[in-house]
CSV table of C-alpha atoms and ligand atoms in Angstrom, one decimal:
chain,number,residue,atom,x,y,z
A,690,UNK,CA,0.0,0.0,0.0
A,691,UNK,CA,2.7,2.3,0.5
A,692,UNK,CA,4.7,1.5,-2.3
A,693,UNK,CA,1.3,2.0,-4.6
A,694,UNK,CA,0.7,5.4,-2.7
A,695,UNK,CA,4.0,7.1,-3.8
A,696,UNK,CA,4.0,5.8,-6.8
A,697,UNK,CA,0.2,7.0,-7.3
A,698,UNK,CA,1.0,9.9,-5.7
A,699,UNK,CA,4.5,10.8,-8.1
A,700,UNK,CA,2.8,9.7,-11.4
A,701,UNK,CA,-0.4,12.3,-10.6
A,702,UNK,CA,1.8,14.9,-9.4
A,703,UNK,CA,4.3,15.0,-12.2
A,704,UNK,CA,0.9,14.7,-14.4
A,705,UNK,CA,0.1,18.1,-12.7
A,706,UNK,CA,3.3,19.8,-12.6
A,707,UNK,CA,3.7,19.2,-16.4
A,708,UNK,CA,0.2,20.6,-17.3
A,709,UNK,CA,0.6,23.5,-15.1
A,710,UNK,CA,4.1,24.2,-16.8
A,711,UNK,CA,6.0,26.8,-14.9
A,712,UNK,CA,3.4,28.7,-14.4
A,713,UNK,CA,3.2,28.3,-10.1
A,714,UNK,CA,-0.2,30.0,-9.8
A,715,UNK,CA,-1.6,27.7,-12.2
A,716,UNK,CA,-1.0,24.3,-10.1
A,717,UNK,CA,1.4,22.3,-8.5
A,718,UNK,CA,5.1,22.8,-8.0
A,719,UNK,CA,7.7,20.1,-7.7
A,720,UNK,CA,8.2,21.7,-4.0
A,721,UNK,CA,4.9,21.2,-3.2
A,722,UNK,CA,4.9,17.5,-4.3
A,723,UNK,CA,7.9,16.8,-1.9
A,724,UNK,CA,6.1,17.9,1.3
A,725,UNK,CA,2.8,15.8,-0.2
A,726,UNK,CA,4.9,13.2,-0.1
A,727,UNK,CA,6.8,13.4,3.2
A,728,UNK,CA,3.3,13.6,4.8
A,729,UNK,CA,1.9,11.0,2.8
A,730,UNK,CA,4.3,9.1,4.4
A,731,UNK,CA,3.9,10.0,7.4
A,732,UNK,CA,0.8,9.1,7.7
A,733,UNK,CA,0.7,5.6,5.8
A,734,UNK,CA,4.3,5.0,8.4
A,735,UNK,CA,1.9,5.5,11.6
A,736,UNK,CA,-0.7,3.4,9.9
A,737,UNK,CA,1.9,0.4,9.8
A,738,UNK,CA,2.5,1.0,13.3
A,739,UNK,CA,-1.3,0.7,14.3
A,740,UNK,CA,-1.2,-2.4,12.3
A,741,UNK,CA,1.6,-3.7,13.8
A,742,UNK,CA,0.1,-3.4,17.5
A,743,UNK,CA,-2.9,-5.8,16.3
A,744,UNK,CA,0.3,-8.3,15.6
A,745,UNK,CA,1.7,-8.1,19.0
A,746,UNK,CA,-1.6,-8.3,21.0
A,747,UNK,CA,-2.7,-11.7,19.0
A,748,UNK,CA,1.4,-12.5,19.9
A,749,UNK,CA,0.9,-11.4,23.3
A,750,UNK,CA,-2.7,-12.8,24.1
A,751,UNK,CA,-0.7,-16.5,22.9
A,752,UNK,CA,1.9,-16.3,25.3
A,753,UNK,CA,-0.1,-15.3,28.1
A,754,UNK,CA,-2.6,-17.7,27.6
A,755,UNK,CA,0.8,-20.0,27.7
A,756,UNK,CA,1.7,-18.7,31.1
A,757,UNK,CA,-1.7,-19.1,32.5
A,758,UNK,CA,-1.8,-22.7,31.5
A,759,UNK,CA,1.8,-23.1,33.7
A,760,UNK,CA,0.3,-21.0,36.1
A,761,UNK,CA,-2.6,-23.7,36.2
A,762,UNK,CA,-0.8,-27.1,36.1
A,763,UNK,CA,-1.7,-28.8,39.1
A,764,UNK,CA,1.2,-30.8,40.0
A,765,UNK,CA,0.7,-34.9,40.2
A,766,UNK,CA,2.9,-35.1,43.7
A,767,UNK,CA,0.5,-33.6,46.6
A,768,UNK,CA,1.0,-33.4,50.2
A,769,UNK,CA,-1.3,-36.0,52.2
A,770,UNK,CA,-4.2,-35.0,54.1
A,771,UNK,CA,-2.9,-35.5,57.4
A,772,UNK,CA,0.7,-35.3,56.5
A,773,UNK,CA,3.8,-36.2,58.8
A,774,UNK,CA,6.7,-33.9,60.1
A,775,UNK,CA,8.8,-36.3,61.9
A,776,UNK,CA,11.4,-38.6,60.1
A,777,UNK,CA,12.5,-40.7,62.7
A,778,UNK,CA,15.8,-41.9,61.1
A,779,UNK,CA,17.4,-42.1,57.9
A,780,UNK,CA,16.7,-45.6,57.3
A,781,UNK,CA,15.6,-46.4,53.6
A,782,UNK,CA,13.5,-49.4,52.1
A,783,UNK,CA,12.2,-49.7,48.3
A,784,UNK,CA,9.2,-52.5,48.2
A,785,UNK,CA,8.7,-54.3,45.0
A,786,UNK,CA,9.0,-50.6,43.3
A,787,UNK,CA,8.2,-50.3,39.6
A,788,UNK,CA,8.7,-47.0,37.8
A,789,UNK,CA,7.8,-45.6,34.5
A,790,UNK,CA,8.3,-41.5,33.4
A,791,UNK,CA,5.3,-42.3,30.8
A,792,UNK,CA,2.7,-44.1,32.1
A,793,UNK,CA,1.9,-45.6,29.0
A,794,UNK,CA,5.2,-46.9,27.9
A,795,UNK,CA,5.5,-50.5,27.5
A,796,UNK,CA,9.4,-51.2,29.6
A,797,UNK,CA,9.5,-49.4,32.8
A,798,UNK,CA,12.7,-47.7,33.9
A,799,UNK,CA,12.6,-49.2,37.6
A,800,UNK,CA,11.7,-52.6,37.6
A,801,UNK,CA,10.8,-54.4,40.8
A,802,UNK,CA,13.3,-53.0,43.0
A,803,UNK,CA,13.9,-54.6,46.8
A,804,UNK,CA,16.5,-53.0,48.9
A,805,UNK,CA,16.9,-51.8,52.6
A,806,UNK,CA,19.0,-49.3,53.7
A,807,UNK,CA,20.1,-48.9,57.4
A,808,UNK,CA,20.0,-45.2,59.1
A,809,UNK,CA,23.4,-44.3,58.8
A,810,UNK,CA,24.8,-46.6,55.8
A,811,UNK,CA,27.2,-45.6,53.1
A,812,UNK,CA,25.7,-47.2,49.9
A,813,UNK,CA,27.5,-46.8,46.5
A,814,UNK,CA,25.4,-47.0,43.0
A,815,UNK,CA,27.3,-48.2,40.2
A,816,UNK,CA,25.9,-48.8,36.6
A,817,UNK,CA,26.3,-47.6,33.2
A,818,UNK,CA,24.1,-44.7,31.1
A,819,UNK,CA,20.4,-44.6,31.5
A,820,UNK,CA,20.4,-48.0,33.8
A,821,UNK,CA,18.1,-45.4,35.8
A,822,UNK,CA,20.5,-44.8,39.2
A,823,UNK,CA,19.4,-41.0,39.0
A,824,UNK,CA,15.3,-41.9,38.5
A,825,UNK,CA,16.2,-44.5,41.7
A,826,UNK,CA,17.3,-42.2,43.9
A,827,UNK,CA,14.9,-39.6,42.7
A,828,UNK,CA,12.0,-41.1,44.6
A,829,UNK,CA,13.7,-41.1,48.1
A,830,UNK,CA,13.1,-37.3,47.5
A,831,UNK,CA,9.6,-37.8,46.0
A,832,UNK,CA,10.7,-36.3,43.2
A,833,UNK,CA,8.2,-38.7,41.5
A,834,UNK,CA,6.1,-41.2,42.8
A,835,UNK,CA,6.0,-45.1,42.4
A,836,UNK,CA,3.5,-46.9,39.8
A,837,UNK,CA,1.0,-48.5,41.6
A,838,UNK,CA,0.7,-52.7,41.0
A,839,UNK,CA,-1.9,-53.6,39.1
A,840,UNK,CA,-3.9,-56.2,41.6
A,841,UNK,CA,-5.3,-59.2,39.1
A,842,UNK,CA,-9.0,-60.9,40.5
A,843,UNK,CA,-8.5,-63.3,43.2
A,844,UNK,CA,-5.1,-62.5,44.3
A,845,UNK,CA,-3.7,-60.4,47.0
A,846,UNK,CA,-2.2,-57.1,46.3
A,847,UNK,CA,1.3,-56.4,46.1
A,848,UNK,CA,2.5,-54.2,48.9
A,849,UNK,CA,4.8,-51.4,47.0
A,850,UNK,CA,5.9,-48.6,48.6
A,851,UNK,CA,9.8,-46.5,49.2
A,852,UNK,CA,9.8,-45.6,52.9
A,853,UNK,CA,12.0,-43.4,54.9
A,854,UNK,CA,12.7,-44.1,58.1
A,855,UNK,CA,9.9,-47.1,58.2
A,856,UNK,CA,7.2,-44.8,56.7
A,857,UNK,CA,6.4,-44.4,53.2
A,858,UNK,CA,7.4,-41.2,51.4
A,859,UNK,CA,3.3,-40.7,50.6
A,860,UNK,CA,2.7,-40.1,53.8
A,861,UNK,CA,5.5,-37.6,54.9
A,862,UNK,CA,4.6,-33.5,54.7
A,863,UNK,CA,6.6,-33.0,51.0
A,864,UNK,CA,8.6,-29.9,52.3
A,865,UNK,CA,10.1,-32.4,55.6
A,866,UNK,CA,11.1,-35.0,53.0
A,867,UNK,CA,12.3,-32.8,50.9
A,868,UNK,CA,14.6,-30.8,54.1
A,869,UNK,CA,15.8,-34.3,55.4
A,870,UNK,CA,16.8,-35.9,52.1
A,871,UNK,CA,19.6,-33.6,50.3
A,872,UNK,CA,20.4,-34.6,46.7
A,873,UNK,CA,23.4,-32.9,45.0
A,874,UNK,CA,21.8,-33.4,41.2
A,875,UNK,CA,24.1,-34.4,38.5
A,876,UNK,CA,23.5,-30.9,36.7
A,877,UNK,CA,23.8,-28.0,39.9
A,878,UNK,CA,23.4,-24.8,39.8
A,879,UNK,CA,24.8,-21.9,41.3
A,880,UNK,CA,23.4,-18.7,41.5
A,881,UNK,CA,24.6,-14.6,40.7
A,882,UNK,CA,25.6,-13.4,44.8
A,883,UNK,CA,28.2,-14.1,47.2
A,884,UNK,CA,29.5,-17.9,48.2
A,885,UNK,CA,27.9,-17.5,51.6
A,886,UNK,CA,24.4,-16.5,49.8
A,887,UNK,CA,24.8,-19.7,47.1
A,888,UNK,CA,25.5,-22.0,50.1
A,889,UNK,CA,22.3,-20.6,52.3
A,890,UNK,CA,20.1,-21.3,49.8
A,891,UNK,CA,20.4,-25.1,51.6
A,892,UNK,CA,19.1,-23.5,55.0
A,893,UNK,CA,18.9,-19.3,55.0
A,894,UNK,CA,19.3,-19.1,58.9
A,895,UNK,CA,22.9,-21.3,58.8
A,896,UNK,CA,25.7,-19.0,61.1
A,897,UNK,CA,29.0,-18.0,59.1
A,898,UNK,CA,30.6,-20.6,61.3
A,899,UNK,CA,28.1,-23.4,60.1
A,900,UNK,CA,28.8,-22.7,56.5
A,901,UNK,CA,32.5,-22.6,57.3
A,902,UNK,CA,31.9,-26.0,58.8
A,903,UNK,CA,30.2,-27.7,55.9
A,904,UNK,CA,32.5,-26.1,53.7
A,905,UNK,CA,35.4,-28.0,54.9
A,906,UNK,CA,33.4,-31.5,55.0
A,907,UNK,CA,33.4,-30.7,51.1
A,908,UNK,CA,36.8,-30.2,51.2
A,909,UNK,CA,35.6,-26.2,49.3
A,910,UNK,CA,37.6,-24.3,52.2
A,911,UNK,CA,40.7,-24.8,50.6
A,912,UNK,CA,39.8,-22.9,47.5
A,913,UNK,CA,37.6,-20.3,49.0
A,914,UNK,CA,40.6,-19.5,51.3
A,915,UNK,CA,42.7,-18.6,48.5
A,916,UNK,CA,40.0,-16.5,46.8
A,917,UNK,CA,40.6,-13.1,47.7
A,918,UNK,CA,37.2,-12.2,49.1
A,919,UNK,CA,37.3,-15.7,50.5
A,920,UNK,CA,33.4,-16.6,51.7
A,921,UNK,CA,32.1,-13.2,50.3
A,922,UNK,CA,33.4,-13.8,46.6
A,923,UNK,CA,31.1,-13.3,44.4
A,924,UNK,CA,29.9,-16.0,42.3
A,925,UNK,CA,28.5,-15.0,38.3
A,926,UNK,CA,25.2,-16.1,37.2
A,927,UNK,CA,25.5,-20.0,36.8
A,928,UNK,CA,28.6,-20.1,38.7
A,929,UNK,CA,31.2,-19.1,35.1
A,930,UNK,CA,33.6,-17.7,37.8
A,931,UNK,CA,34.4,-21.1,39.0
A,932,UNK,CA,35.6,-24.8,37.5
A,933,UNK,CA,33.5,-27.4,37.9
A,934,UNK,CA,35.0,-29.3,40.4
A,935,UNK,CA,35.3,-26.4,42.9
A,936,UNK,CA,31.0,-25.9,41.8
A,937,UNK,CA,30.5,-29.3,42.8
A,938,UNK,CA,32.1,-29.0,46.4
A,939,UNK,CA,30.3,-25.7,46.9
A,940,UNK,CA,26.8,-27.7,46.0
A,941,UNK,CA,27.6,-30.8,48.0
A,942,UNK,CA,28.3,-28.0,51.1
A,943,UNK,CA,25.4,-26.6,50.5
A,944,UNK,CA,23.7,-29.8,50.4
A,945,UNK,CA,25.3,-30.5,54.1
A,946,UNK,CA,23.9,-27.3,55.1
A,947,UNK,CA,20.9,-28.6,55.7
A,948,UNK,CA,21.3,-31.1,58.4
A,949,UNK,CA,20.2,-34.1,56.4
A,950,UNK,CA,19.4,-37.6,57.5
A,951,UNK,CA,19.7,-38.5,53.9
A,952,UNK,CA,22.7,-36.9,52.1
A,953,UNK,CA,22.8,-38.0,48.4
A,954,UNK,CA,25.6,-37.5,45.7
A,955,UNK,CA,24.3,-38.2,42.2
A,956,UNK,CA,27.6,-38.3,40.3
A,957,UNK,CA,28.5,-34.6,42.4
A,958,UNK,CA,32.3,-35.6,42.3
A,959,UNK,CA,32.8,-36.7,38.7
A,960,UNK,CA,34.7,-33.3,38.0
A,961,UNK,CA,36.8,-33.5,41.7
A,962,UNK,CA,40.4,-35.1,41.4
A,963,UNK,CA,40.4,-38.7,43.2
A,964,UNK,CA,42.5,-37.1,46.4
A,965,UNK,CA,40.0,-34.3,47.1
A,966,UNK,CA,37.1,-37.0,46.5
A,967,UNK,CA,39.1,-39.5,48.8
A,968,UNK,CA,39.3,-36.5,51.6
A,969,UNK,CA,35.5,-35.8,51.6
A,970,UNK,CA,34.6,-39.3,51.7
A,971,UNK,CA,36.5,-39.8,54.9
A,972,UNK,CA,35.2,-36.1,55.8
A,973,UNK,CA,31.6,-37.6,55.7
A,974,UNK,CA,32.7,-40.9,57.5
A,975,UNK,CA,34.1,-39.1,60.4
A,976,UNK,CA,31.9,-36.3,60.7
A,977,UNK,CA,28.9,-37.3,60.1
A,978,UNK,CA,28.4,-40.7,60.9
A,979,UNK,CA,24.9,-40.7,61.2
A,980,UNK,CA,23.7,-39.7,57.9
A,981,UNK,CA,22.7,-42.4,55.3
A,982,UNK,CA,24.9,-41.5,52.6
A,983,UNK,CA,23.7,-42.4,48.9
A,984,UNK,CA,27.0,-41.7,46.2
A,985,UNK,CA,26.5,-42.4,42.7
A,986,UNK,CA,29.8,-42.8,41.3
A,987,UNK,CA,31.3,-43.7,37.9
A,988,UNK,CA,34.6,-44.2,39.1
A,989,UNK,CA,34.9,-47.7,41.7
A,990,UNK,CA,37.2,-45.2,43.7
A,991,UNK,CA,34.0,-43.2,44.8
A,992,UNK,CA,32.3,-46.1,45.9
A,993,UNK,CA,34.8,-48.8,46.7
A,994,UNK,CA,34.9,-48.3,50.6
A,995,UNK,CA,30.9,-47.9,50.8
A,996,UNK,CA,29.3,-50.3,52.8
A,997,UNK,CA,27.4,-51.5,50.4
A,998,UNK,CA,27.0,-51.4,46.3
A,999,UNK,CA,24.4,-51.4,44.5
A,1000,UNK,CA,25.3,-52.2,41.0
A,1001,UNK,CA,22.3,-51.2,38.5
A,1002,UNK,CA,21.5,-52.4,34.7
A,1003,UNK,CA,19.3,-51.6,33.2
A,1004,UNK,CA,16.6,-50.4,35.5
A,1005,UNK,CA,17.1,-53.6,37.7
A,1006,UNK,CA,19.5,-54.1,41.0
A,1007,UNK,CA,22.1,-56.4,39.0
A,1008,UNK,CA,24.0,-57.0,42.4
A,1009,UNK,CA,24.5,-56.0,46.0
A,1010,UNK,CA,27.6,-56.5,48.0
A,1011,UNK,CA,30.7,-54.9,49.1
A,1012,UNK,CA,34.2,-54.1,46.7
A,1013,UNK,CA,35.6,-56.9,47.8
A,1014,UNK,CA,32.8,-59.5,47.2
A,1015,UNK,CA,31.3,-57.8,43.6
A,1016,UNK,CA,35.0,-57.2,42.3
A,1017,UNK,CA,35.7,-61.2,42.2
A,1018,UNK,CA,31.5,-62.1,41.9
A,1019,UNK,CA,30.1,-60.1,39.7
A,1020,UNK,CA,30.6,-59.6,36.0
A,1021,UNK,CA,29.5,-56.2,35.6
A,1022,UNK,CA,31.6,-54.9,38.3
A,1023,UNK,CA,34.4,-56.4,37.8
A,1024,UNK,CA,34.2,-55.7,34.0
A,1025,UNK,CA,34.8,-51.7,35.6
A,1026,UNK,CA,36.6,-52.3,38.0
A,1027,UNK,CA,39.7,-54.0,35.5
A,1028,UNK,CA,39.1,-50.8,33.2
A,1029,UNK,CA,39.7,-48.4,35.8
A,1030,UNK,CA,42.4,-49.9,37.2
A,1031,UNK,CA,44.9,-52.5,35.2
A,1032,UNK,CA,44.3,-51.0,31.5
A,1033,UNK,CA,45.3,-47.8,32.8
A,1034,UNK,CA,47.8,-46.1,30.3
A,1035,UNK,CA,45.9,-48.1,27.5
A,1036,UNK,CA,46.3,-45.2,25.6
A,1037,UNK,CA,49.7,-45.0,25.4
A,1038,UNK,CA,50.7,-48.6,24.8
A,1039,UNK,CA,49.2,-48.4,20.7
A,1040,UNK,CA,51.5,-45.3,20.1
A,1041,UNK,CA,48.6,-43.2,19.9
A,1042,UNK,CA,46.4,-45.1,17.1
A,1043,UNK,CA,42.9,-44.0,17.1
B,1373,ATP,N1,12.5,-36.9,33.1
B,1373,ATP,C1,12.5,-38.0,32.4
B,1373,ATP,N2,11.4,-38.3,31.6
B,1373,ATP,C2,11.4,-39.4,30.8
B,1373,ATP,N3,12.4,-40.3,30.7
B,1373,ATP,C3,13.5,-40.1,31.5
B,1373,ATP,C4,13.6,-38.9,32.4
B,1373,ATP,N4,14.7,-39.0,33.0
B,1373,ATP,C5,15.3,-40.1,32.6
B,1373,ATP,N5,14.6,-40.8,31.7
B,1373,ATP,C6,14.9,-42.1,31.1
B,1373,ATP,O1,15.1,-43.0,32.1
B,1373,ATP,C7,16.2,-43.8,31.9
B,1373,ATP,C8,17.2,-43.8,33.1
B,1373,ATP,O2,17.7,-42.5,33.2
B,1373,ATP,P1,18.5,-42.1,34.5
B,1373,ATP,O3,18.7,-40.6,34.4
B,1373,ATP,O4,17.9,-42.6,35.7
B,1373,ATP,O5,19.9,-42.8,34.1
B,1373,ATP,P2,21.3,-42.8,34.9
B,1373,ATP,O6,21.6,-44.1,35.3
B,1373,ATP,O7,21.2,-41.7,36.0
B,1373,ATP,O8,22.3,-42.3,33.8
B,1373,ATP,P3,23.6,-41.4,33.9
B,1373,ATP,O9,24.7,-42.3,34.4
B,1373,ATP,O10,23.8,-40.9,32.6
B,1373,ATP,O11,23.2,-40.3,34.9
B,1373,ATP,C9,16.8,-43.4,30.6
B,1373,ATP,O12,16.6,-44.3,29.6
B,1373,ATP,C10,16.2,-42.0,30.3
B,1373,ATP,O13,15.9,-41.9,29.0
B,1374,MG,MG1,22.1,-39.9,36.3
């Protein structure tokens, strides 16, 4: 429309100008036809505009209809009616547990899962890729809840349930669970503010002294103490401003922080060097004794002086047992446990073939 309008415009007005000939009294001048112009588009240029604000109210009126529906979700994990405060201990039991992320898909990702877990416990978790150790320990935290079983005619339903402390997750007040059970996620996050503001986000009325404390559980002191703001450094959005080794012993204080019963470590020391991950194991042995302690662990080092190991495949408890007994019994195990330790400087021995 604009494009026609000048044009329209120029061809008319050069009509006029010619058949008016110089004479200025007659008609129009070329002068004249410049200033038509410039307020022809003026105008048609503010039309555009009003045009333009239809565009962004449909635009807008989508994406708000978007945030309403978020708004709206009703979340599937609700607190009970009469809910629980007190976790007694930080004992853990999974009871014939089956677990799918889409109810209708055909192969669950937890499948019939028995283990107990005494208050206090180191337990390693071992397995390869997507054999579902992160959605296991997930629902100690409630994170999601356990498929019911299906209860065929004329038999006896099948108890299934994951407890904490001898009482099942359902029935616990979600914000206790979720104080007394502290997960270190595989992928953390830190946020823009000072080290002491990242690490209160685990409990915002911990003392300086308390965060000091936790801090060197994770073995994170020895870092911050060469920073030269030491606890009141302050950390960029997403924590750029430090590696990820040193982000990972800032979230696992933070995790502390809290004064768990449950503390657990889903692959939170992958990016930590074997010494430092050998001194915060010992840390948490010593220190806090009482806390059932969950580390998921690619490397056997993490886990090798647990109590117990759980060794998972594919969303089923291949073996449990201790280092000593998995590493000569079971085939998975020991399968990483030669990789990791006599192939070492593999690498090397072919001259560098790929
Ligand atoms: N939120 C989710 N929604 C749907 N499927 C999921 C979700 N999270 C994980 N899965 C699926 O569940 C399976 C197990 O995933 P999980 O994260 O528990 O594995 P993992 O053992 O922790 O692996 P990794 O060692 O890589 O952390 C995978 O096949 C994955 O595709
Ligand atoms: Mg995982």
């Amino acid at each position: 429309t604009v494009y026609t309008c000048i044009l329209l415009i120029s061809w008319v007005g050069a009509h006029m100008i010619v058949a008016s000939g110089n004479n200025a009294a007659l008609g129009l001048t070329t002068g004249n036809l410049t200033s038509m112009l410039a307020y022809c588009m003026n105008i048609l240029m503010n039309l555009m505009m009003l045009s333009m604000v239809f565009v962004m109210i449909t635009m807008s009126m989508a994406s708000a209809r978007r945030i309403a529906e978020v708004l709206n979700e009703k979340p599937d994990i609700t607190n009970p009616e009469d809910p629980d405060f007190d976790v007694p201990d930080g004992s853990i039991e999974f009871k014939n547990v089956t677990f799918r992320y889409n109810s209708k898909s055909e192969k669950p990702i937890l499948e019939n899962i028995n283990v107990k877990i005494k208050s206090g416990e180191t337990i390693g978790i071992i397995g390869g890729t997507g054999s579902a150790k992160s959605s296991l320990v997930n629902l100690i935290s409630r994170l999601y809840d356990i498929e019911e079983q299906a209860v065929k005619d004329g038999e006896e339903p099948i108890e299934s349930y994951v407890s904490i402390g001898g009482k099942d997750v359902r029935s616990y007040d979600l914000e206790t669970v979720r104080q007394e059970v502290s997960v270190v996620l595989q992928s953390n996050v830190l946020f823009t503010g000072s080290i002491l503001d990242n690490l209160r986000w685990g409990n915002p009325e911990a003392t300086d002294e308390e965060c000091i404390r936790v801090c060197k559980l994770a073995c994170a002191d020895e870092f911050i103490e060469r920073m030269p703001d030491k606890y009141n450094t302050h950390i960029e959005q997403g924590g750029t401003n430090v590696s990820g080794g040193q982000k990972q012993r800032l979230c696992i204080a933070r995790a502390l922080l809290k004064n768990p019963k449950i503390l657990i470590l889903d692959d939170s020391t992958s990016a930590v060097d074997t010494v430092t991950d050998a001194k915060i194991r010992k840390a948490f042995r010593e220190e806090i004794p009482d806390t059932t302690k969950i580390i998921i662990a690619q490397r056997i080092s993490s886990v090798q002086d647990a109590d117990r190991i759980i060794v998972m495949d594919d969303g089923k408890i291949n073996e449990i047992g201790t280092h000593d007994y998995l590493k000569d019994n079971n085939e998975i195990y020991r399968e990483v446990y030669l990789q990791q330790t006599n192939d070492n400087g593999d690498f090397d021995k072919n001259g560098g073939e790929m």
